[in-house]
Amino acid sequence: MKRMWEWVKRRLSRDEEWREEIESHLAMREEWHLGRGSTEEEARAAARKQFGSPLAAAEQVRAVHIRPWVESAMQDAAYALRGFRRAPGFTLVACLTIAVGIGASTAVYSVIDPLLFRRLPYPRDNQLVSLGYFGPVDSNEFNVVASYLEWKKQQTAFQAMTSMRPGEHCDLLEGTAPVRLDCYRVEANFLKTFGAAPARGRDFTADDDRPGAPEVALISWGLWRSAFGGSEAVIGKTVTVDDQPVRVVGVLGRDFEMPQRGEVEIMMPERLDTRQGRARNASSFLRTFARLREGVSMEEARARMEPLFEATARVDVPAELRSEVRLVVRGLRDRQIHEVKLASWMLLGAVMGLLVAACANVANLLVARAAARRRELALRAAIGASRARLVRQTLTESLMLGLAGCVAGCGIGWALLRILVSLAPEGLLRLREARMDARVLAFALAASAASALLFGMAPALERPRVEAMTAWSAAGPARTLFRRVLVAAQVAISLVLLTGASLLVRSLWKLESEPLGFDGEHVVAASLAPRTRHYPTAAARTAFFNELERRLGRIPGAGSFALTDSLPPAGGEMGRPYSNIRIEGHPPVAQNGGMVLFRWVTPGYFETMGIPIVAGRGFREEERGAGEPPLILSAGLARRLFGREDPIGKHIDLEASGHWCTVVGVAGDVKNSGLREAPDPEYYRLRMKTEAPGGLDVAAVYRTPLDRATLGRWIRREVRELDPALPVTIASMDERVGRLRQQPRFVASLVTVFAGLGLTLAAVGLYGVLSFVVAQRTREIGVRMAMGARPGKIALEVEKYAGTWTGIGVAAGAAGSVALGRAMRGLLFGVSPYDAGSLIVAAGVLAAAAALAALVPAWRAARVDPAVALRHE
Amino acid sequence: MKPREPYRNRIEMVQGTLDMLILQTLKWGAQHGYGIGQAIRAGSEDVLRVETGSLYPALHRLEKQGWVKSEWGQSENKQRAKYYALTAAGRKHLAAEQSRWGRVSAAIASLMKTQRSEA
Amino acid sequence: MKRGDRLQGSLDLLVLKTLQKGANHGFGITVHVQEVSGGLLRVEEGSLYPALHRMEREKLIAGAWRTTENGRRARFYKLTAAGGRRLAEEEANWASVALGVERMLRPA
């Protein structure tokens, strides 16, 4: 190691050394002249004159060392080019193979890179963490104001801690029409914690953030350009947001990103009220982020926060949820990518497998070619080319192939990326951000170089043997073994890819056929989100809903119709703790039960959505006046609450509030949390004519023979007449459901494509090896045929040969597939990761492909003409 | 590393030496290129062989220096050939080169003869 | 054109021969050649170093930094086994050239 370092140092200081040598010569000459009575000046002049230009001499010395190197590199390149021109078929196939590998991996990498590897757009981004309570109520960690204030006061792990409210819509009145925008309320130190600053104007101050302070806002760069024409005059201007005057104090940076990657257009101070009672602040929702102190690790921060968490959770988390809530402290990047991490790695893995298969293939081609060129190489070795020189020669060839493959691969990658972007479901993998940038090109280049070394190593390590010149001998046993191992490796990789694809496709089938619990066909939903300030009182809300129901229900020919406050799947509502439910005459239900979803619906809901009533009856129109409210349970909830007992007619208090409902029916389970999850327990409340539910969100659902556009026009017209400022979103239920299936469908089809490519490569590789083996053994086959061997037997032997090595590959691949299955468990649905069926299908496909690949060489072997073969030199 | 061939195939004459030998050959009368080559070979009794590749550049160089002059003529077997002849300047240069060769070869010889030390 | 007038072609021979007597540095080689030839042969100093490095690359000689008796650092070269063989070839080559030229020049 030390010697190597010295060698490197010497190499680097060579120029210095050459100059020093010449200087020492001049000095000695000067001395020599001095010894003969010259003055110092004369001596120096004489020495210089005698020597000529020291610079020119040093330059010539350098040329002695550098030129041979450059020349031989050029020679190698020229030689490689000549070789490629002589074998255009080989060159084309090799280039294409490597280009496919590079292209696919580059495209996938350009999608994955911004997700997995990019830095977050904040300085020292690895210090940023997201923290909070994590429980069954939300998919991300959250906080409540009371706890947050406590944490902020007492924590020791962070330089800064900041918070924001979940995003909301707000209406900006600028000009005549209101625009609905994405708004966030954040703490005054929010930007500072992330190391960001406004691009124009100023940041929020502590004064802005006090309750009752005049409202100020930061606007996004995009909003600044679009709504205010990028004018500096916007700073200090007062605009109207949600009917309130708000002064714009600054503009966010062009690249500023919210930490949970939401869209932001207007940012206003959060104005947490520290003086409010703890109870009120405990139900006030927040997201909290922090920046780690210098030298404090994530684990340490977690450990330091744990006691604080324990203390506040005891006070602020409702008792019934406490045992299900834990502390989460994780990197911001982790929070951002955790949903797509598995799918991303899966794709990257698949495409890397493909690249390795392509490398194995090219290596195989190169080894075959090297075998054909054995005599040429041996000749070159015999006339004095050193081993190192020959290795360099072969590596030059591979690098040139790799480079050509890289150029072509970038083209393919670019095209693939375009296709990916157009195929991928909206919002998945953030494809919008995927592009071929310098990082991606660097990746392609690195991948090509690595591949070139990988596939170039095999032939480069072949020692050219002098014997090879003298006789037409079969390739040495080691060499053929190596080629077979390559083929087996390729088969193994393809098997892993195929098994992965097969597992994904099978889970996709399961997903597609998984009953949702409702029938979305011909169901159209119109969602509305009225603003609270327009309907401030319960009476106003009730009037609005009744009028809405009347108007939307009168659309001619619209079919069955109902109102609900939320739509399956993924109801979106937070639900209520299971443990709050009381049943008359029963002991209290279990302490830990997670959350129960609920919906407020009109009687037509079950019919419209196609949700079956499995026991009892549905809601009735006449129940909407007064009396004890009726209740419908989902089958899952009914089973959990009552077991085998009949729930119909039982009295239930849903929120431990002394407010009793009567169970009138049981509805089928609905997959609310997505296709993969078990159905959530759920209950339905009837929307009363006399008293509207608390929330304002409402959706109208129709089971309709009309097409979406026609119905949509009707709905919009009715809503406009009711409230002109109220936007309407129209979607068919099939679309909503389809979105759930899009990601698995996308991942499955990509992996299938990669598996198909891998399979093709493996088949081509096997074909290449077999052709080579048959060509090599032509004479032997000829002799055996001359001695009476039947052609069928010869062909069978070739097939058997293929079978052996495919078998070995399959065995190795099976082991890999099991490992893969474990890794991708999270992407599977209804299929065991060790699903034998998938493995068998994959192996079967591979075996068929291998048999097919062996067919032509086998047929060729069987048709060997002994007379010709024996003359075959 | 370049393969080494047996030295006989590879006699390198320094350029000045070749010039001198050509001039020496032309002392006996004009001659064409091929004839010069043959004469050197014969004169050195097969020890020196001049390659065509170095002979003709040397002739052109000598002509440019004004030491030889050329003229088209006919060879013994009726072929057109360029004949080179020594000029007066060439004769003088030859004399100078001959004496220099004598001194230089003597010097090299003395260097060669010096005893091998205990290296 | 100038190169031909000097003994460029025999530079290797002179250097190798000098080193046969013991390791020496570039300056020492020029001094030695000049002294032994009585000032008749002179190594062109500017082209000596490229030649030395070329021969080192060809592994005919091996160089190493050492201190001269005057306490000056200089790169000393010594003949390798391959260099010894090359020297023998060069000497034979020289001998036959000299022989050939002698024959040409001797008055017929």
PDB file of N, CA and C in Angstrom, chain B residues 1 4 7 10-17 20-21 24-25 28 39-40 43-45 47-48 61 98 100-101 103-105 107-112 114-117 119, chain C residues 1 4-10 13-14 17 19-22 32-33 36-37 40-41 58 86 89-94 96-106 108:
ATOM      1  N   MET B   1       7.778  -2.850 -26.496  1.00  0.00           N
ATOM      2  CA  MET B   1       9.178  -3.013 -26.860  1.00  0.00           C
ATOM      3  C   MET B   1       9.276  -3.583 -28.255  1.00  0.00           C
ATOM      4  N   ARG B   4      13.890  -7.174 -31.468  1.00  0.00           N
ATOM      5  CA  ARG B   4      15.209  -6.895 -32.025  1.00  0.00           C
ATOM      6  C   ARG B   4      15.549  -7.943 -33.060  1.00  0.00           C
ATOM      7  N   TYR B   7      21.657  -8.047 -35.874  1.00  0.00           N
ATOM      8  CA  TYR B   7      22.188  -6.740 -36.226  1.00  0.00           C
ATOM      9  C   TYR B   7      22.538  -6.639 -37.703  1.00  0.00           C
ATOM     10  N   ARG B  10      20.466  -4.647 -40.026  1.00  0.00           N
ATOM     11  CA  ARG B  10      20.065  -3.400 -39.431  1.00  0.00           C
ATOM     12  C   ARG B  10      21.209  -2.415 -39.364  1.00  0.00           C
ATOM     13  N   ILE B  11      22.154  -2.583 -40.226  1.00  0.00           N
ATOM     14  CA  ILE B  11      23.307  -1.683 -40.143  1.00  0.00           C
ATOM     15  C   ILE B  11      22.833  -0.262 -40.317  1.00  0.00           C
ATOM     16  N   GLU B  12      23.114   0.522 -39.313  1.00  0.00           N
ATOM     17  CA  GLU B  12      22.706   1.914 -39.376  1.00  0.00           C
ATOM     18  C   GLU B  12      23.939   2.736 -39.665  1.00  0.00           C
ATOM     19  N   MET B  13      23.856   3.477 -40.714  1.00  0.00           N
ATOM     20  CA  MET B  13      24.972   4.381 -40.933  1.00  0.00           C
ATOM     21  C   MET B  13      24.485   5.774 -40.616  1.00  0.00           C
ATOM     22  N   VAL B  14      25.304   6.480 -39.943  1.00  0.00           N
ATOM     23  CA  VAL B  14      24.893   7.847 -39.681  1.00  0.00           C
ATOM     24  C   VAL B  14      24.856   8.572 -41.002  1.00  0.00           C
ATOM     25  N   GLN B  15      24.019   9.572 -41.035  1.00  0.00           N
ATOM     26  CA  GLN B  15      23.732  10.235 -42.298  1.00  0.00           C
ATOM     27  C   GLN B  15      24.996  10.765 -42.989  1.00  0.00           C
ATOM     28  N   GLY B  16      25.853  11.398 -42.228  1.00  0.00           N
ATOM     29  CA  GLY B  16      27.063  11.959 -42.816  1.00  0.00           C
ATOM     30  C   GLY B  16      27.905  10.878 -43.489  1.00  0.00           C
ATOM     31  N   THR B  17      27.902   9.695 -42.873  1.00  0.00           N
ATOM     32  CA  THR B  17      28.692   8.611 -43.417  1.00  0.00           C
ATOM     33  C   THR B  17      28.157   8.167 -44.773  1.00  0.00           C
ATOM     34  N   MET B  20      29.046  10.561 -47.413  1.00  0.00           N
ATOM     35  CA  MET B  20      30.447  10.420 -47.784  1.00  0.00           C
ATOM     36  C   MET B  20      30.652   9.223 -48.718  1.00  0.00           C
ATOM     37  N   LEU B  21      29.971   8.133 -48.399  1.00  0.00           N
ATOM     38  CA  LEU B  21      30.144   6.931 -49.224  1.00  0.00           C
ATOM     39  C   LEU B  21      29.629   7.151 -50.646  1.00  0.00           C
ATOM     40  N   GLN B  24      32.047   9.207 -52.477  1.00  0.00           N
ATOM     41  CA  GLN B  24      33.224   8.367 -52.758  1.00  0.00           C
ATOM     42  C   GLN B  24      32.964   7.510 -54.001  1.00  0.00           C
ATOM     43  N   THR B  25      31.745   6.934 -54.098  1.00  0.00           N
ATOM     44  CA  THR B  25      31.424   6.088 -55.247  1.00  0.00           C
ATOM     45  C   THR B  25      31.486   6.887 -56.554  1.00  0.00           C
ATOM     46  N   TRP B  28      34.577   7.852 -59.246  1.00  0.00           N
ATOM     47  CA  TRP B  28      35.020   7.101 -60.430  1.00  0.00           C
ATOM     48  C   TRP B  28      34.134   7.376 -61.643  1.00  0.00           C
ATOM     49  N   ALA B  39      27.525  -0.384 -56.036  1.00  0.00           N
ATOM     50  CA  ALA B  39      28.943  -0.071 -55.853  1.00  0.00           C
ATOM     51  C   ALA B  39      29.302  -0.073 -54.374  1.00  0.00           C
ATOM     52  N   ILE B  40      28.414   0.485 -53.543  1.00  0.00           N
ATOM     53  CA  ILE B  40      28.701   0.494 -52.099  1.00  0.00           C
ATOM     54  C   ILE B  40      28.767  -0.927 -51.575  1.00  0.00           C
ATOM     55  N   GLY B  43      31.934  -2.463 -52.967  1.00  0.00           N
ATOM     56  CA  GLY B  43      33.135  -1.838 -52.426  1.00  0.00           C
ATOM     57  C   GLY B  43      33.394  -2.239 -50.986  1.00  0.00           C
ATOM     58  N   SER B  44      32.339  -2.421 -50.215  1.00  0.00           N
ATOM     59  CA  SER B  44      32.527  -2.786 -48.808  1.00  0.00           C
ATOM     60  C   SER B  44      32.584  -4.307 -48.658  1.00  0.00           C
ATOM     61  N   GLU B  45      32.610  -4.990 -49.797  1.00  0.00           N
ATOM     62  CA  GLU B  45      32.625  -6.457 -49.813  1.00  0.00           C
ATOM     63  C   GLU B  45      31.455  -7.009 -49.011  1.00  0.00           C
ATOM     64  N   VAL B  47      29.601  -5.864 -46.764  1.00  0.00           N
ATOM     65  CA  VAL B  47      29.351  -5.526 -45.362  1.00  0.00           C
ATOM     66  C   VAL B  47      28.262  -4.455 -45.270  1.00  0.00           C
ATOM     67  N   LEU B  48      28.277  -3.478 -46.163  1.00  0.00           N
ATOM     68  CA  LEU B  48      27.309  -2.390 -46.122  1.00  0.00           C
ATOM     69  C   LEU B  48      26.259  -2.586 -47.208  1.00  0.00           C
ATOM     70  N   ARG B  61      19.455  15.308 -51.250  1.00  0.00           N
ATOM     71  CA  ARG B  61      20.068  16.218 -50.312  1.00  0.00           C
ATOM     72  C   ARG B  61      21.409  16.713 -50.865  1.00  0.00           C
ATOM     73  N   GLN B  98      36.244  12.817 -45.498  1.00  0.00           N
ATOM     74  CA  GLN B  98      37.148  11.670 -45.327  1.00  0.00           C
ATOM     75  C   GLN B  98      38.072  11.875 -44.140  1.00  0.00           C
ATOM     76  N   ARG B 100      37.521  13.851 -41.651  1.00  0.00           N
ATOM     77  CA  ARG B 100      36.738  13.849 -40.417  1.00  0.00           C
ATOM     78  C   ARG B 100      36.434  12.411 -40.001  1.00  0.00           C
ATOM     79  N   TRP B 101      36.040  11.605 -40.972  1.00  0.00           N
ATOM     80  CA  TRP B 101      35.744  10.202 -40.671  1.00  0.00           C
ATOM     81  C   TRP B 101      36.940   9.539 -40.018  1.00  0.00           C
ATOM     82  N   ARG B 103      39.234  10.831 -38.255  1.00  0.00           N
ATOM     83  CA  ARG B 103      39.440  11.251 -36.877  1.00  0.00           C
ATOM     84  C   ARG B 103      38.359  10.665 -35.965  1.00  0.00           C
ATOM     85  N   VAL B 104      37.134  10.767 -36.464  1.00  0.00           N
ATOM     86  CA  VAL B 104      36.024  10.300 -35.610  1.00  0.00           C
ATOM     87  C   VAL B 104      36.122   8.802 -35.371  1.00  0.00           C
ATOM     88  N   SER B 105      36.403   8.067 -36.416  1.00  0.00           N
ATOM     89  CA  SER B 105      36.436   6.611 -36.219  1.00  0.00           C
ATOM     90  C   SER B 105      37.581   6.231 -35.305  1.00  0.00           C
ATOM     91  N   ALA B 107      38.630   8.109 -32.929  1.00  0.00           N
ATOM     92  CA  ALA B 107      38.196   8.459 -31.575  1.00  0.00           C
ATOM     93  C   ALA B 107      37.260   7.395 -31.014  1.00  0.00           C
ATOM     94  N   ILE B 108      36.345   6.963 -31.831  1.00  0.00           N
ATOM     95  CA  ILE B 108      35.420   5.924 -31.342  1.00  0.00           C
ATOM     96  C   ILE B 108      36.191   4.654 -31.036  1.00  0.00           C
ATOM     97  N   ALA B 109      37.091   4.336 -31.915  1.00  0.00           N
ATOM     98  CA  ALA B 109      37.877   3.125 -31.694  1.00  0.00           C
ATOM     99  C   ALA B 109      38.611   3.212 -30.368  1.00  0.00           C
ATOM    100  N   SER B 110      39.157   4.398 -30.081  1.00  0.00           N
ATOM    101  CA  SER B 110      39.896   4.516 -28.823  1.00  0.00           C
ATOM    102  C   SER B 110      38.951   4.369 -27.641  1.00  0.00           C
ATOM    103  N   LEU B 111      37.748   4.911 -27.825  1.00  0.00           N
ATOM    104  CA  LEU B 111      36.747   4.777 -26.755  1.00  0.00           C
ATOM    105  C   LEU B 111      36.405   3.304 -26.551  1.00  0.00           C
ATOM    106  N   MET B 112      36.259   2.596 -27.666  1.00  0.00           N
ATOM    107  CA  MET B 112      35.898   1.186 -27.583  1.00  0.00           C
ATOM    108  C   MET B 112      36.995   0.381 -26.900  1.00  0.00           C
ATOM    109  N   THR B 114      39.106   1.322 -24.627  1.00  0.00           N
ATOM    110  CA  THR B 114      39.412   1.565 -23.212  1.00  0.00           C
ATOM    111  C   THR B 114      38.965   0.387 -22.380  1.00  0.00           C
ATOM    112  N   GLN B 115      39.767   0.124 -21.373  1.00  0.00           N
ATOM    113  CA  GLN B 115      39.531  -1.070 -20.563  1.00  0.00           C
ATOM    114  C   GLN B 115      38.195  -0.982 -19.823  1.00  0.00           C
ATOM    115  N   ARG B 116      37.590  -2.111 -19.725  1.00  0.00           N
ATOM    116  CA  ARG B 116      36.378  -2.196 -18.924  1.00  0.00           C
ATOM    117  C   ARG B 116      36.744  -2.102 -17.460  1.00  0.00           C
ATOM    118  N   SER B 117      36.108  -1.197 -16.759  1.00  0.00           N
ATOM    119  CA  SER B 117      36.476  -1.083 -15.346  1.00  0.00           C
ATOM    120  C   SER B 117      35.636  -2.044 -14.514  1.00  0.00           C
ATOM    121  N   ALA B 119      32.876  -2.357 -13.212  1.00  0.00           N
ATOM    122  CA  ALA B 119      31.525  -1.793 -13.164  1.00  0.00           C
ATOM    123  C   ALA B 119      30.623  -2.621 -12.287  1.00  0.00           C
TER     124      ALA B 119
ATOM    125  N   MET C   1      19.056  18.854 -40.717  1.00  0.00           N
ATOM    126  CA  MET C   1      20.186  18.379 -41.513  1.00  0.00           C
ATOM    127  C   MET C   1      21.453  18.334 -40.677  1.00  0.00           C
ATOM    128  N   GLY C   4      22.879  15.011 -38.753  1.00  0.00           N
ATOM    129  CA  GLY C   4      23.699  14.010 -39.413  1.00  0.00           C
ATOM    130  C   GLY C   4      25.185  14.280 -39.240  1.00  0.00           C
ATOM    131  N   ASP C   5      25.528  15.543 -39.065  1.00  0.00           N
ATOM    132  CA  ASP C   5      26.944  15.862 -38.981  1.00  0.00           C
ATOM    133  C   ASP C   5      27.537  15.419 -37.656  1.00  0.00           C
ATOM    134  N   ARG C   6      26.694  15.366 -36.678  1.00  0.00           N
ATOM    135  CA  ARG C   6      27.189  14.861 -35.395  1.00  0.00           C
ATOM    136  C   ARG C   6      27.010  13.355 -35.387  1.00  0.00           C
ATOM    137  N   LEU C   7      27.428  12.773 -34.339  1.00  0.00           N
ATOM    138  CA  LEU C   7      27.385  11.313 -34.331  1.00  0.00           C
ATOM    139  C   LEU C   7      26.106  10.812 -33.686  1.00  0.00           C
ATOM    140  N   GLN C   8      24.991  11.359 -34.170  1.00  0.00           N
ATOM    141  CA  GLN C   8      23.711  11.042 -33.551  1.00  0.00           C
ATOM    142  C   GLN C   8      23.496   9.522 -33.472  1.00  0.00           C
ATOM    143  N   GLY C   9      23.704   8.874 -34.567  1.00  0.00           N
ATOM    144  CA  GLY C   9      23.428   7.430 -34.618  1.00  0.00           C
ATOM    145  C   GLY C   9      24.264   6.649 -33.639  1.00  0.00           C
ATOM    146  N   SER C  10      25.419   7.192 -33.291  1.00  0.00           N
ATOM    147  CA  SER C  10      26.276   6.423 -32.397  1.00  0.00           C
ATOM    148  C   SER C  10      26.135   6.872 -30.955  1.00  0.00           C
ATOM    149  N   LEU C  13      25.670   4.129 -28.581  1.00  0.00           N
ATOM    150  CA  LEU C  13      26.903   3.374 -28.416  1.00  0.00           C
ATOM    151  C   LEU C  13      27.826   4.069 -27.410  1.00  0.00           C
ATOM    152  N   LEU C  14      27.995   5.379 -27.596  1.00  0.00           N
ATOM    153  CA  LEU C  14      28.894   6.117 -26.709  1.00  0.00           C
ATOM    154  C   LEU C  14      28.389   6.096 -25.269  1.00  0.00           C
ATOM    155  N   LYS C  17      28.694   2.564 -23.802  1.00  0.00           N
ATOM    156  CA  LYS C  17      30.102   2.238 -23.588  1.00  0.00           C
ATOM    157  C   LYS C  17      30.619   2.950 -22.334  1.00  0.00           C
ATOM    158  N   LEU C  19      28.907   3.968 -19.782  1.00  0.00           N
ATOM    159  CA  LEU C  19      28.322   3.405 -18.557  1.00  0.00           C
ATOM    160  C   LEU C  19      28.884   2.035 -18.236  1.00  0.00           C
ATOM    161  N   GLN C  20      29.442   1.398 -19.260  1.00  0.00           N
ATOM    162  CA  GLN C  20      30.035   0.085 -18.994  1.00  0.00           C
ATOM    163  C   GLN C  20      31.173   0.215 -17.970  1.00  0.00           C
ATOM    164  N   LYS C  21      31.763   1.380 -17.949  1.00  0.00           N
ATOM    165  CA  LYS C  21      32.875   1.599 -17.021  1.00  0.00           C
ATOM    166  C   LYS C  21      32.374   1.935 -15.625  1.00  0.00           C
ATOM    167  N   GLY C  22      31.112   2.082 -15.456  1.00  0.00           N
ATOM    168  CA  GLY C  22      30.579   2.388 -14.129  1.00  0.00           C
ATOM    169  C   GLY C  22      29.441   3.385 -14.243  1.00  0.00           C
ATOM    170  N   HIS C  32      33.285  12.408 -19.986  1.00  0.00           N
ATOM    171  CA  HIS C  32      34.062  11.210 -20.277  1.00  0.00           C
ATOM    172  C   HIS C  32      34.307  11.044 -21.769  1.00  0.00           C
ATOM    173  N   VAL C  33      33.222  11.190 -22.574  1.00  0.00           N
ATOM    174  CA  VAL C  33      33.352  11.000 -24.014  1.00  0.00           C
ATOM    175  C   VAL C  33      34.353  12.006 -24.580  1.00  0.00           C
ATOM    176  N   VAL C  36      38.062  11.083 -23.357  1.00  0.00           N
ATOM    177  CA  VAL C  36      38.648   9.876 -23.939  1.00  0.00           C
ATOM    178  C   VAL C  36      38.918  10.065 -25.426  1.00  0.00           C
ATOM    179  N   SER C  37      38.034  10.836 -26.122  1.00  0.00           N
ATOM    180  CA  SER C  37      38.246  11.021 -27.548  1.00  0.00           C
ATOM    181  C   SER C  37      39.175  12.193 -27.826  1.00  0.00           C
ATOM    182  N   LEU C  40      37.629  15.133 -29.618  1.00  0.00           N
ATOM    183  CA  LEU C  40      37.121  14.959 -30.982  1.00  0.00           C
ATOM    184  C   LEU C  40      35.621  14.679 -31.003  1.00  0.00           C
ATOM    185  N   LEU C  41      35.188  13.863 -30.066  1.00  0.00           N
ATOM    186  CA  LEU C  41      33.761  13.518 -30.010  1.00  0.00           C
ATOM    187  C   LEU C  41      33.096  14.369 -28.950  1.00  0.00           C
ATOM    188  N   GLU C  58      13.606   1.621 -22.388  1.00  0.00           N
ATOM    189  CA  GLU C  58      13.881   0.331 -23.034  1.00  0.00           C
ATOM    190  C   GLU C  58      14.607  -0.609 -22.091  1.00  0.00           C
ATOM    191  N   ARG C  86      22.918  -5.070 -25.573  1.00  0.00           N
ATOM    192  CA  ARG C  86      22.738  -4.086 -26.634  1.00  0.00           C
ATOM    193  C   ARG C  86      24.088  -3.458 -26.997  1.00  0.00           C
ATOM    194  N   GLU C  89      25.943  -5.614 -29.317  1.00  0.00           N
ATOM    195  CA  GLU C  89      25.414  -5.505 -30.674  1.00  0.00           C
ATOM    196  C   GLU C  89      25.889  -4.221 -31.340  1.00  0.00           C
ATOM    197  N   GLU C  90      25.779  -3.125 -30.563  1.00  0.00           N
ATOM    198  CA  GLU C  90      26.156  -1.842 -31.137  1.00  0.00           C
ATOM    199  C   GLU C  90      27.641  -1.840 -31.515  1.00  0.00           C
ATOM    200  N   GLU C  91      28.444  -2.449 -30.642  1.00  0.00           N
ATOM    201  CA  GLU C  91      29.877  -2.477 -30.932  1.00  0.00           C
ATOM    202  C   GLU C  91      30.147  -3.272 -32.195  1.00  0.00           C
ATOM    203  N   ALA C  92      29.486  -4.419 -32.323  1.00  0.00           N
ATOM    204  CA  ALA C  92      29.686  -5.235 -33.525  1.00  0.00           C
ATOM    205  C   ALA C  92      29.223  -4.470 -34.759  1.00  0.00           C
ATOM    206  N   ASN C  93      28.077  -3.791 -34.579  1.00  0.00           N
ATOM    207  CA  ASN C  93      27.526  -3.007 -35.673  1.00  0.00           C
ATOM    208  C   ASN C  93      28.520  -1.931 -36.096  1.00  0.00           C
ATOM    209  N   TRP C  94      29.051  -1.270 -35.097  1.00  0.00           N
ATOM    210  CA  TRP C  94      30.022  -0.219 -35.392  1.00  0.00           C
ATOM    211  C   TRP C  94      31.239  -0.809 -36.109  1.00  0.00           C
ATOM    212  N   SER C  96      31.439  -3.361 -37.978  1.00  0.00           N
ATOM    213  CA  SER C  96      31.238  -3.712 -39.382  1.00  0.00           C
ATOM    214  C   SER C  96      31.058  -2.466 -40.251  1.00  0.00           C
ATOM    215  N   VAL C  97      30.405  -1.420 -39.691  1.00  0.00           N
ATOM    216  CA  VAL C  97      30.292  -0.175 -40.451  1.00  0.00           C
ATOM    217  C   VAL C  97      31.694   0.368 -40.732  1.00  0.00           C
ATOM    218  N   ALA C  98      32.508   0.396 -39.667  1.00  0.00           N
ATOM    219  CA  ALA C  98      33.848   0.942 -39.818  1.00  0.00           C
ATOM    220  C   ALA C  98      34.632   0.134 -40.860  1.00  0.00           C
ATOM    221  N   LEU C  99      34.476  -1.190 -40.778  1.00  0.00           N
ATOM    222  CA  LEU C  99      35.160  -2.056 -41.728  1.00  0.00           C
ATOM    223  C   LEU C  99      34.731  -1.741 -43.156  1.00  0.00           C
ATOM    224  N   GLY C 100      33.381  -1.652 -43.337  1.00  0.00           N
ATOM    225  CA  GLY C 100      32.832  -1.374 -44.675  1.00  0.00           C
ATOM    226  C   GLY C 100      33.340  -0.047 -45.199  1.00  0.00           C
ATOM    227  N   VAL C 101      33.306   0.962 -44.343  1.00  0.00           N
ATOM    228  CA  VAL C 101      33.722   2.286 -44.803  1.00  0.00           C
ATOM    229  C   VAL C 101      35.218   2.269 -45.141  1.00  0.00           C
ATOM    230  N   GLU C 102      35.994   1.620 -44.259  1.00  0.00           N
ATOM    231  CA  GLU C 102      37.439   1.522 -44.540  1.00  0.00           C
ATOM    232  C   GLU C 102      37.667   0.937 -45.932  1.00  0.00           C
ATOM    233  N   ARG C 103      36.938  -0.162 -46.218  1.00  0.00           N
ATOM    234  CA  ARG C 103      37.121  -0.825 -47.507  1.00  0.00           C
ATOM    235  C   ARG C 103      36.775   0.118 -48.650  1.00  0.00           C
ATOM    236  N   MET C 104      35.684   0.912 -48.456  1.00  0.00           N
ATOM    237  CA  MET C 104      35.262   1.824 -49.495  1.00  0.00           C
ATOM    238  C   MET C 104      36.320   2.905 -49.734  1.00  0.00           C
ATOM    239  N   LEU C 105      36.886   3.342 -48.595  1.00  0.00           N
ATOM    240  CA  LEU C 105      37.767   4.507 -48.715  1.00  0.00           C
ATOM    241  C   LEU C 105      39.181   4.144 -49.148  1.00  0.00           C
ATOM    242  N   ARG C 106      39.523   2.885 -48.948  1.00  0.00           N
ATOM    243  CA  ARG C 106      40.938   2.573 -49.225  1.00  0.00           C
ATOM    244  C   ARG C 106      41.161   2.757 -50.713  1.00  0.00           C
ATOM    245  N   ALA C 108      41.751   2.348 -54.282  1.00  0.00           N
ATOM    246  CA  ALA C 108      41.632   1.146 -55.082  1.00  0.00           C
ATOM    247  C   ALA C 108      42.914   0.898 -55.889  1.00  0.00           C
TER     248      ALA C 108
END
